[in-house]
Coordinates of C-alpha atoms in Angstrom, one line a residue:
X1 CA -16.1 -72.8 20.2
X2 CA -18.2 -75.9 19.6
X3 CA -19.2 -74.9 16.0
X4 CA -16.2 -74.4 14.0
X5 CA -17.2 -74.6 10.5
X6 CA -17.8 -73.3 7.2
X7 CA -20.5 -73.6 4.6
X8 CA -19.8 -72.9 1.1
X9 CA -22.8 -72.6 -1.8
X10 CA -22.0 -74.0 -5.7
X11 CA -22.8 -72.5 -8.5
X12 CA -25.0 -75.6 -9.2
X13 CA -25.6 -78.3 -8.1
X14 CA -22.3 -81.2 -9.0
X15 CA -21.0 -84.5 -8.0
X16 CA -18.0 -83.7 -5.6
X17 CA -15.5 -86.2 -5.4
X18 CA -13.2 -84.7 -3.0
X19 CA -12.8 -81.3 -0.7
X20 CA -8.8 -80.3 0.3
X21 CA -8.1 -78.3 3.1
X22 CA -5.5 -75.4 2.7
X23 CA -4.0 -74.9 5.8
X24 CA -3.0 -71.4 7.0
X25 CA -0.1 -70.4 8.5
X26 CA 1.1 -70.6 12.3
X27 CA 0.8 -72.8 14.8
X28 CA -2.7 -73.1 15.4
X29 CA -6.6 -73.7 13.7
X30 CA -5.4 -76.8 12.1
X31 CA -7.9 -79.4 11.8
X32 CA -7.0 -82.6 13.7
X33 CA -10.5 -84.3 13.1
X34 CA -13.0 -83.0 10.1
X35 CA -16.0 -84.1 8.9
X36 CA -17.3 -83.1 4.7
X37 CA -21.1 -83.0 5.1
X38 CA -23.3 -82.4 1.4
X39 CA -26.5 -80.8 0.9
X40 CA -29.0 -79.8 -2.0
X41 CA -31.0 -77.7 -0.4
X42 CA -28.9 -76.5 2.8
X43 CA -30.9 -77.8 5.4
X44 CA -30.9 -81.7 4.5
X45 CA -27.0 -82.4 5.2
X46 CA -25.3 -86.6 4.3
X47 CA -21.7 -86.9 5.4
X48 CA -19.4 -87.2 2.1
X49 CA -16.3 -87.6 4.1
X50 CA -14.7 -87.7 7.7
X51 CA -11.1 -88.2 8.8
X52 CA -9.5 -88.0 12.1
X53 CA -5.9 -87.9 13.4
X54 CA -4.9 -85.6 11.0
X55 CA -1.6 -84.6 11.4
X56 CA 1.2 -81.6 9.6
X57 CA 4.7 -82.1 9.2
X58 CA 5.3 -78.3 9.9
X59 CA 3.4 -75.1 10.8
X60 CA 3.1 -74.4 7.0
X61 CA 4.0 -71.0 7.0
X62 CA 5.6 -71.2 3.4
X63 CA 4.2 -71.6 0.0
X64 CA 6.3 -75.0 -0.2
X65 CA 5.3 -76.2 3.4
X66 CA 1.7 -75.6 3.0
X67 CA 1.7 -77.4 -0.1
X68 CA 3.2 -80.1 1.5
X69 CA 0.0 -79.9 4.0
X70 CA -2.8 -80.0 2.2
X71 CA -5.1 -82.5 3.3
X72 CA -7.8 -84.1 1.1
X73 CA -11.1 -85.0 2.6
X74 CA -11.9 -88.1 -0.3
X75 CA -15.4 -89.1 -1.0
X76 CA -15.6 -92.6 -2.0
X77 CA -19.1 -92.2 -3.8
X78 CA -19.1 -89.0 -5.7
X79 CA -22.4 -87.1 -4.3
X80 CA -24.3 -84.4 -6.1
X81 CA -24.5 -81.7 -3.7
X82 CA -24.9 -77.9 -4.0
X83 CA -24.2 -76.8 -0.4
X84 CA -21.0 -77.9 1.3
X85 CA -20.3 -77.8 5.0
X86 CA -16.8 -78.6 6.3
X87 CA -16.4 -79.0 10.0
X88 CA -13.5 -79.5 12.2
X89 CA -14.7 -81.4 15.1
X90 CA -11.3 -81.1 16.6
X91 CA -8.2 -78.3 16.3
X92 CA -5.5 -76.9 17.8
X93 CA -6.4 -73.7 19.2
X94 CA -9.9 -74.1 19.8
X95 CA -10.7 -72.9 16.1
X96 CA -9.9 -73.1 12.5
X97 CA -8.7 -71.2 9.5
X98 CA -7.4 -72.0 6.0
X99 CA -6.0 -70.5 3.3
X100 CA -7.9 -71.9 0.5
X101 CA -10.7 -75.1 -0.1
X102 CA -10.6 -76.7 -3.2
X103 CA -12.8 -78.8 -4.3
X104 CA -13.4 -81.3 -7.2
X105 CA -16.0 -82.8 -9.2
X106 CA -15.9 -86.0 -10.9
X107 CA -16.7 -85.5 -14.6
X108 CA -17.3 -89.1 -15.5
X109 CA -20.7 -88.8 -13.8
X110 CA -23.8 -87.9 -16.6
X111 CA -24.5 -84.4 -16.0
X112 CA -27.8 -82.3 -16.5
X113 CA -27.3 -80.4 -19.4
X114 CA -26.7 -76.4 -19.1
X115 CA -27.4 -73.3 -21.5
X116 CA -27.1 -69.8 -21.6
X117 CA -29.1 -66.4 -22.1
X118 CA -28.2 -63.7 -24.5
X119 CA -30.2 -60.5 -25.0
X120 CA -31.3 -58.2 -27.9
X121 CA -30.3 -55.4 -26.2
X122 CA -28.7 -54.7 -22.6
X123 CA -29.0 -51.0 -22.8
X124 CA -32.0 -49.1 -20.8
X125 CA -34.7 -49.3 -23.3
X126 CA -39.1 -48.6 -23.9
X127 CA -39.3 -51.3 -26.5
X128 CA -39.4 -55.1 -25.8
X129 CA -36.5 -57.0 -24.7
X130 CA -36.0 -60.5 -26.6
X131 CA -33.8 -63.2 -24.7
X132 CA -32.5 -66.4 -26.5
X133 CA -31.4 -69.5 -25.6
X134 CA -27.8 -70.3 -26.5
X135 CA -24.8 -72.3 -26.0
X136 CA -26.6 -75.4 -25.0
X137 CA -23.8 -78.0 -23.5
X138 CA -25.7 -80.9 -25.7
X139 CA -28.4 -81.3 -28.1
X140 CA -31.6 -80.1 -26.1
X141 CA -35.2 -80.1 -26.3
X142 CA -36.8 -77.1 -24.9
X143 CA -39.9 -78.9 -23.1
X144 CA -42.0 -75.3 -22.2
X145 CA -42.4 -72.1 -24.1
X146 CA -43.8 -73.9 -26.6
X147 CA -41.0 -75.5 -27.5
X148 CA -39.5 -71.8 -28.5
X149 CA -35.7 -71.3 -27.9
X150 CA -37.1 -67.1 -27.3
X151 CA -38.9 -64.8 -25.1
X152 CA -40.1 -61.5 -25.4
X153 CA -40.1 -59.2 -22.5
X154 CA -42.7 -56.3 -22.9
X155 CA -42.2 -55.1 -19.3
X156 CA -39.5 -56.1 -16.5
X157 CA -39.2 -59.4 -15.5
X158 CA -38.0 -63.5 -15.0
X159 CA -38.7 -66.7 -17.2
X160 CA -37.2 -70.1 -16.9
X161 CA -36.3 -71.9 -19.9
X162 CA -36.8 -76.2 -19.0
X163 CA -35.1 -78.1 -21.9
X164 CA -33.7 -81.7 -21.9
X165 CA -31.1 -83.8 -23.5
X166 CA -31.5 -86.6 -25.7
X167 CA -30.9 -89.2 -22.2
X168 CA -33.8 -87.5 -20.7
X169 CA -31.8 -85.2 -18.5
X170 CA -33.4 -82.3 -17.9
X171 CA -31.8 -78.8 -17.0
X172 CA -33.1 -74.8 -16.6
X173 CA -31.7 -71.5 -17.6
X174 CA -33.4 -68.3 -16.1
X175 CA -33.4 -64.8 -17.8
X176 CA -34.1 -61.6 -16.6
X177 CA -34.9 -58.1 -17.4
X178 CA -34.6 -55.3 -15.4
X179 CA -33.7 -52.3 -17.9
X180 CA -37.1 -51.6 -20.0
X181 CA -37.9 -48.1 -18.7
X182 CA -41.8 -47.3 -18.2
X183 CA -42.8 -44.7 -20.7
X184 CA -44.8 -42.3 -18.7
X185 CA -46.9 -40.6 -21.9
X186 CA -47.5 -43.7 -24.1
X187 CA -50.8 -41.9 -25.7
X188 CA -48.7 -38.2 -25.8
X189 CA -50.3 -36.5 -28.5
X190 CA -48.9 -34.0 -30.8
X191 CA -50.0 -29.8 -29.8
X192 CA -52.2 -28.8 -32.3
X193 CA -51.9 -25.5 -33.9
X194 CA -53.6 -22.8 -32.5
X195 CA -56.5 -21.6 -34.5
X196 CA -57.1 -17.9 -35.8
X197 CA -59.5 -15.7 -33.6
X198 CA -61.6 -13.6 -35.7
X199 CA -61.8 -10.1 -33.9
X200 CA -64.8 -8.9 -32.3
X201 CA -66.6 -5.8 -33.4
X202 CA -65.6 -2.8 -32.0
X203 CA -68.9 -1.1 -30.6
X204 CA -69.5 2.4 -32.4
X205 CA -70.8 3.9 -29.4
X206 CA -67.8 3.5 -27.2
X207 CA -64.2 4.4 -27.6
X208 CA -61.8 1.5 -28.4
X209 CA -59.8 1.0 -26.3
X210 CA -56.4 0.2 -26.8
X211 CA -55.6 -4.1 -27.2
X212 CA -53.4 -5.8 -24.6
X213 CA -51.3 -8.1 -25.9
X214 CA -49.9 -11.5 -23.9
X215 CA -46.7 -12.5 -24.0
X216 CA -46.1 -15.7 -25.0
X217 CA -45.1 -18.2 -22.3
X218 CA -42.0 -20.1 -23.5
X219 CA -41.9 -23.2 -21.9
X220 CA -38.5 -24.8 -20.6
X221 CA -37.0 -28.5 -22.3
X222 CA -38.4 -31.2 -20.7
X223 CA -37.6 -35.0 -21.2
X224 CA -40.7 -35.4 -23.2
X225 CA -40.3 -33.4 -26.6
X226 CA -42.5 -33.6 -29.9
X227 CA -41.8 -36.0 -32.1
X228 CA -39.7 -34.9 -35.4
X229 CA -39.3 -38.2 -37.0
X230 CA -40.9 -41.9 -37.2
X231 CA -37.9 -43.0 -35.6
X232 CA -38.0 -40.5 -32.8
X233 CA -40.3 -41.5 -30.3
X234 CA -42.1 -38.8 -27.5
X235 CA -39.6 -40.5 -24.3
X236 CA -36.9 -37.8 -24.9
X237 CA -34.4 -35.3 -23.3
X238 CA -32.5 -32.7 -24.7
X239 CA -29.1 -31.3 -24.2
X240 CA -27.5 -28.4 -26.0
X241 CA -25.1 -25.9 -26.2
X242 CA -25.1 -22.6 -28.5
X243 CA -24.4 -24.0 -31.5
X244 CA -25.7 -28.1 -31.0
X245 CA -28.8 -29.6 -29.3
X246 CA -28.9 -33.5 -29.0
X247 CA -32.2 -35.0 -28.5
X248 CA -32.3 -38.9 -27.1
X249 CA -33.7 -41.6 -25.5
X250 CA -34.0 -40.7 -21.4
X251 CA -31.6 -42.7 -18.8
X252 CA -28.6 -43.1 -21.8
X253 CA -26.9 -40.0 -20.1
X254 CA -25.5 -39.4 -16.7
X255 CA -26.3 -36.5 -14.6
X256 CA -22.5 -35.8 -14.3
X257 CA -22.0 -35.9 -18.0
X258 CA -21.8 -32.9 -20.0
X259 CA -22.3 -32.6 -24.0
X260 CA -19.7 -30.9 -25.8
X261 CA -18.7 -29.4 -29.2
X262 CA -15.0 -29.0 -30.0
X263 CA -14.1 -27.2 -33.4
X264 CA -11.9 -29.2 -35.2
X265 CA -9.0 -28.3 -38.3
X266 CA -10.1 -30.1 -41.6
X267 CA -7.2 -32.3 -42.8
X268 CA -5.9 -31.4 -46.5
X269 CA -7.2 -34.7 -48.6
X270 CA -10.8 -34.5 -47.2
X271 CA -10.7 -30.9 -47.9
X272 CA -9.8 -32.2 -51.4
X273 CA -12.2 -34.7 -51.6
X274 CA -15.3 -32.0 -50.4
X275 CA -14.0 -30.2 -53.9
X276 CA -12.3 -26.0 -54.0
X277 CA -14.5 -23.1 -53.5
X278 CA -15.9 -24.5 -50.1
X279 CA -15.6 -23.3 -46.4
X280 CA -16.2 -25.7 -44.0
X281 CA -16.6 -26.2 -40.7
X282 CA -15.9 -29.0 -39.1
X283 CA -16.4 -30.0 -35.3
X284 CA -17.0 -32.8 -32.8
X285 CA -20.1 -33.2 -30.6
X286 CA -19.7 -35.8 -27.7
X287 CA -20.5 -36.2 -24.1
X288 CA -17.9 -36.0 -21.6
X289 CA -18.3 -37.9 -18.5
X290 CA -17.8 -36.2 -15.3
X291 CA -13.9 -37.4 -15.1
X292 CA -13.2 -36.1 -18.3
X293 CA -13.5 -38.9 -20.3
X294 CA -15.7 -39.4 -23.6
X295 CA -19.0 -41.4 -23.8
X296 CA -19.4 -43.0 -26.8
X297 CA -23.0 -43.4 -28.0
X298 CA -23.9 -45.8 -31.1
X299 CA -26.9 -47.6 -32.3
X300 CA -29.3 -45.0 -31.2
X301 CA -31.5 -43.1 -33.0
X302 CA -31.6 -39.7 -32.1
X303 CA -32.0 -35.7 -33.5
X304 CA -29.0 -32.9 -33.8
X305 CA -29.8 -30.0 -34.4
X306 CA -26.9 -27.8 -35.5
X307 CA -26.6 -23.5 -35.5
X308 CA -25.4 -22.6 -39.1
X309 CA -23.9 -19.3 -41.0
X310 CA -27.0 -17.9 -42.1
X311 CA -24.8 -15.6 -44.3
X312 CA -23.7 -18.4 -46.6
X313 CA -25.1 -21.0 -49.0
X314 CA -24.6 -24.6 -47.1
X315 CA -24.2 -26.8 -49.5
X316 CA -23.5 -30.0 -48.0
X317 CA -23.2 -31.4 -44.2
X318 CA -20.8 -34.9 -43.8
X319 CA -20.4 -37.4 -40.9
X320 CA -16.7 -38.6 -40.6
X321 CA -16.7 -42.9 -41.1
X322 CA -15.0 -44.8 -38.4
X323 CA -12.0 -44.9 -41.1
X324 CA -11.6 -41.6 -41.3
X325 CA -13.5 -41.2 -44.8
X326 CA -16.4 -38.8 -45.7
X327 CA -20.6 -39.9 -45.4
X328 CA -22.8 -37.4 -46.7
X329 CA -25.9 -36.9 -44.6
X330 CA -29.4 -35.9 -45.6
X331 CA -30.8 -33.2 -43.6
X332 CA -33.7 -30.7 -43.1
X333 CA -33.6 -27.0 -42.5
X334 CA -35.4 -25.6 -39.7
X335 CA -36.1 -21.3 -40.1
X336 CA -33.0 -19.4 -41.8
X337 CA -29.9 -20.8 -39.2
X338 CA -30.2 -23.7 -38.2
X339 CA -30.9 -27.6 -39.6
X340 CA -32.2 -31.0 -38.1
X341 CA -30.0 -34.6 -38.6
X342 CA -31.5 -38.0 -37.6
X343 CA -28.2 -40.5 -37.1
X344 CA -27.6 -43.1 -35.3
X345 CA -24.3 -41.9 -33.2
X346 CA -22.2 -39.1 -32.4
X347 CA -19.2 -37.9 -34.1
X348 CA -17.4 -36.0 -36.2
X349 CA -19.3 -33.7 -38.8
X350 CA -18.5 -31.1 -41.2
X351 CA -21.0 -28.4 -43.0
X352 CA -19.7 -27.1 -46.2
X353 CA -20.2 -23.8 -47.2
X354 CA -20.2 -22.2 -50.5
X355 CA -17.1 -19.9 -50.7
X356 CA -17.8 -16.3 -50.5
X357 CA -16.5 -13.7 -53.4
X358 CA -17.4 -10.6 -52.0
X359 CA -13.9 -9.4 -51.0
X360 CA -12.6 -9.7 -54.2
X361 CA -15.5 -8.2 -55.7
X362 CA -14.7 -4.6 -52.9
X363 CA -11.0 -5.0 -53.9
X364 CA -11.4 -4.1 -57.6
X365 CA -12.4 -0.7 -57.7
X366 CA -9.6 0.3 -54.9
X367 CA -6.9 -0.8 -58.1
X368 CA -8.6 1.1 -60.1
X369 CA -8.8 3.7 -58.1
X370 CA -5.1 3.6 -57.4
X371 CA -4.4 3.2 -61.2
X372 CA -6.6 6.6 -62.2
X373 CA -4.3 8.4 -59.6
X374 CA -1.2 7.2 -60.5
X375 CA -2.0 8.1 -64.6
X376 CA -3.3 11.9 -63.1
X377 CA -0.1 12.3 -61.5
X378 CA 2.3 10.9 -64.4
X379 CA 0.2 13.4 -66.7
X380 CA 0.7 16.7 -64.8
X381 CA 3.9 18.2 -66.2
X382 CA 2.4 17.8 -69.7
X383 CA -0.5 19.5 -68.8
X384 CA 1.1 22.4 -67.3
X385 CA 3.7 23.2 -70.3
X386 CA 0.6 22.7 -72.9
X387 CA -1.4 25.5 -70.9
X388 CA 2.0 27.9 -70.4
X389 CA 2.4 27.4 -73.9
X390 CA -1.3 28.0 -74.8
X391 CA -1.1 31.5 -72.6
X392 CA 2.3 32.1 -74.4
X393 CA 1.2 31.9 -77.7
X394 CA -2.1 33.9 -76.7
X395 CA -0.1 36.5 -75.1
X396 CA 1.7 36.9 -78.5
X397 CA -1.8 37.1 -80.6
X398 CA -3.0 40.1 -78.6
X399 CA 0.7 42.1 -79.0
X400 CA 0.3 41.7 -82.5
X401 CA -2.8 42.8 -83.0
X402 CA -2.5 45.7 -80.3
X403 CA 0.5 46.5 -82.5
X404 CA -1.4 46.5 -86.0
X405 CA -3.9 48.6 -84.4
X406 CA -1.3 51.2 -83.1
X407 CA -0.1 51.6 -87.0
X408 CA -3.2 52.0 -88.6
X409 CA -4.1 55.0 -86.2
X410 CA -0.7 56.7 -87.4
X411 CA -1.6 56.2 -91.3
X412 CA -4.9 57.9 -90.2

């Protein structure tokens, strides 16, 4: 093998001062003669350093041995270089390997000066992506953009920031976009309301006939879904189950992800705190990922809408703060069961009812009820000895008058 070398690429370009060689282990692809050639552009090569006669006090086959082996190609004057090629003109075995190249830059050379980009936003977005220039490695003039140290991306795509330090060396940083999603129906407008057909006359010289009726075709969620707030724009998709529906931005869900609503025990002090005379319910609502684990969504505005106990009064509905405390929401209610909540994450939530009295309110009249009984049955006895008594006592009226009649016949 004639061509036994390797070519490594840097970063960026730097001044190398030296390349060591890390031999492997075993008896053979040692370099005996090596030449360190230096490149910017990776076709324009200038030796940086050759030796020859190399030799190895052992096969290196231990951590302490091949230490003891390194060889360092030294380059006399640093070069600045961003492609490397090291070559081993001669080996044993016909070929090379190595365990490790190190190589080393000489620091006391000026060097251009660097920066880096930071983002607004790294999360699949529709609205404009704004990348800044930070971390500069000296003070720097930024000598394009109009001299702006930021750049707003309306659509995907790459800009070079050029900047230069106060010694006139000049240096680039490049950022790009890739994550603004194209909204397909930027000019979506809002269905407009159907308007009223007046009926036609029904002609007097013919029957009328009876009026079919259409059904109304119900059409299926889509990821575009009218717009219910300002901060709700139309590039949407909807998840739900029977008792939430989540409305967000497209692309911030997996297709293996699943939204979920877990009912939840109130702990006693926020119980408390919500006040006595209240029923709540309290729940979760999250997505789970399709290996079970949770996907926390925050900083995006998006629409619940909740399934509520259209037999009770709600009274309030509560998000559950990152410390555990209570955040009353505002909300809006949508028909008789269920109400709409613009927030900014998903969580924990409770909806507080107003407490119903009915059962008490039933249970009354079954004590009393009971009570009338129990009095009918004490009373009883006394009623039947007042009405032998009464019979008794009538039973002697009529003897005695049968008996007063019997004597006045005999003085007769």
């Amino acid at each position: 093998d004639t061509e036994r070398y390797l070519t490594v690429k840097l970063d960026q370009p730097m001044h190398i001062s030296a390349v060591e060689f890390v031999p492997a282990g075993g008896g053979n692809g040692k370099i005996y003669d090596g030449t360190v050639w230096g490149s910017m552009d990776g076709e324009n090569w200038t030796v940086l350093s050759q030796k020859k006669g190399i030799t190895y006090t052992n096969q290196a086959n231990t951590l302490i041995d091949t230490i003891a082996n390194i060889k360092s190609f030294d380059i006399e004057v640093p070069q600045k270089v961003q492609y490397v090629k090291i070559v081993a003109d001669r080996s044993n075995g016909n070929w090379f390997a190595a365990r490790a190249f190190n190589f080393y830059e000489d620091t006391t050379i000026s060097k251009n000066p660097t920066a880096e980009i930071e983002y607004s936003t790294k999360e699949p977005t529709t609205e404009p992506v704004t990348a800044k220039l930070v971390n500069a490695s000296a003070n720097i003039t930024i000598i394009n953009n109009d001299g702006k140290d930021t750049y707003v991306f309306n659509e995907n795509g790459v800009f070079t920031f050029e900047f230069q330090d106060e010694k006139g060396r000049k240096g680039k940083a490049t950022a790009k976009v890739d994550w603004i999603k194209k909204n397909d129906n930027p000019s979506q407008e809002k269905p407009q309301p159907e308007k009223p057909t007046t009926p036609k006359p029904t002609n007097p010289t013919k029957p009328n006939r009876p009026t079919i009726s259409v059904p109304e075709v119900i059409k299926p969620v889509t990821d575009t879904v009218e717009k219910t707030d300002q901060n709700i724009s139309n590039n949407k998709k909807t998840y739900g189950t029977n008792k939430v529906t989540v409305t967000l931005p497209n692309n911030m869900i997996a297709k293996d992800e699943t939204l979920k609503v877990e009912n939840l025990t109130l702990p006693n002090h926020l119980q408390e705190e919500i006040g006595p005379n209240r029923e709540n319910d309290y729940f979760e609502i999250y997505f789970e990922t399709g290996v079970g684990q949770k996907h926390e969504i925050t900083n995006t505005t998006m629409e619940i809408t909740v399934q509520i106990d259209s037999t009770k009064q709600l009274l309030d509905v509560y998000a559950i703060n990152a410390d555990g405390t209570l955040k009353k929401l505002s909300y809006k209610k949508v028909g008789a069961n269920k109400i709409t909540i613009i927030t900014t994450k998903l969580g924990k939530y409770v909806l507080s009812y107003e407490k119903n009295n009915e059962e008490k309110v039933e249970v009354e009249p079954e004590k009393n009820k009971e009570k009338t009984s129990k009095i009918t049955k004490e009373q009883a006895p006394k009623i039947v000895i007042v009405v032998i008594t009464v019979i008794v006592l009538l039973g002697v009226v009529i003897l005695t008058m049968i008996k007063k009649k019997k004597e006045e016949v005999e003085v007769i």
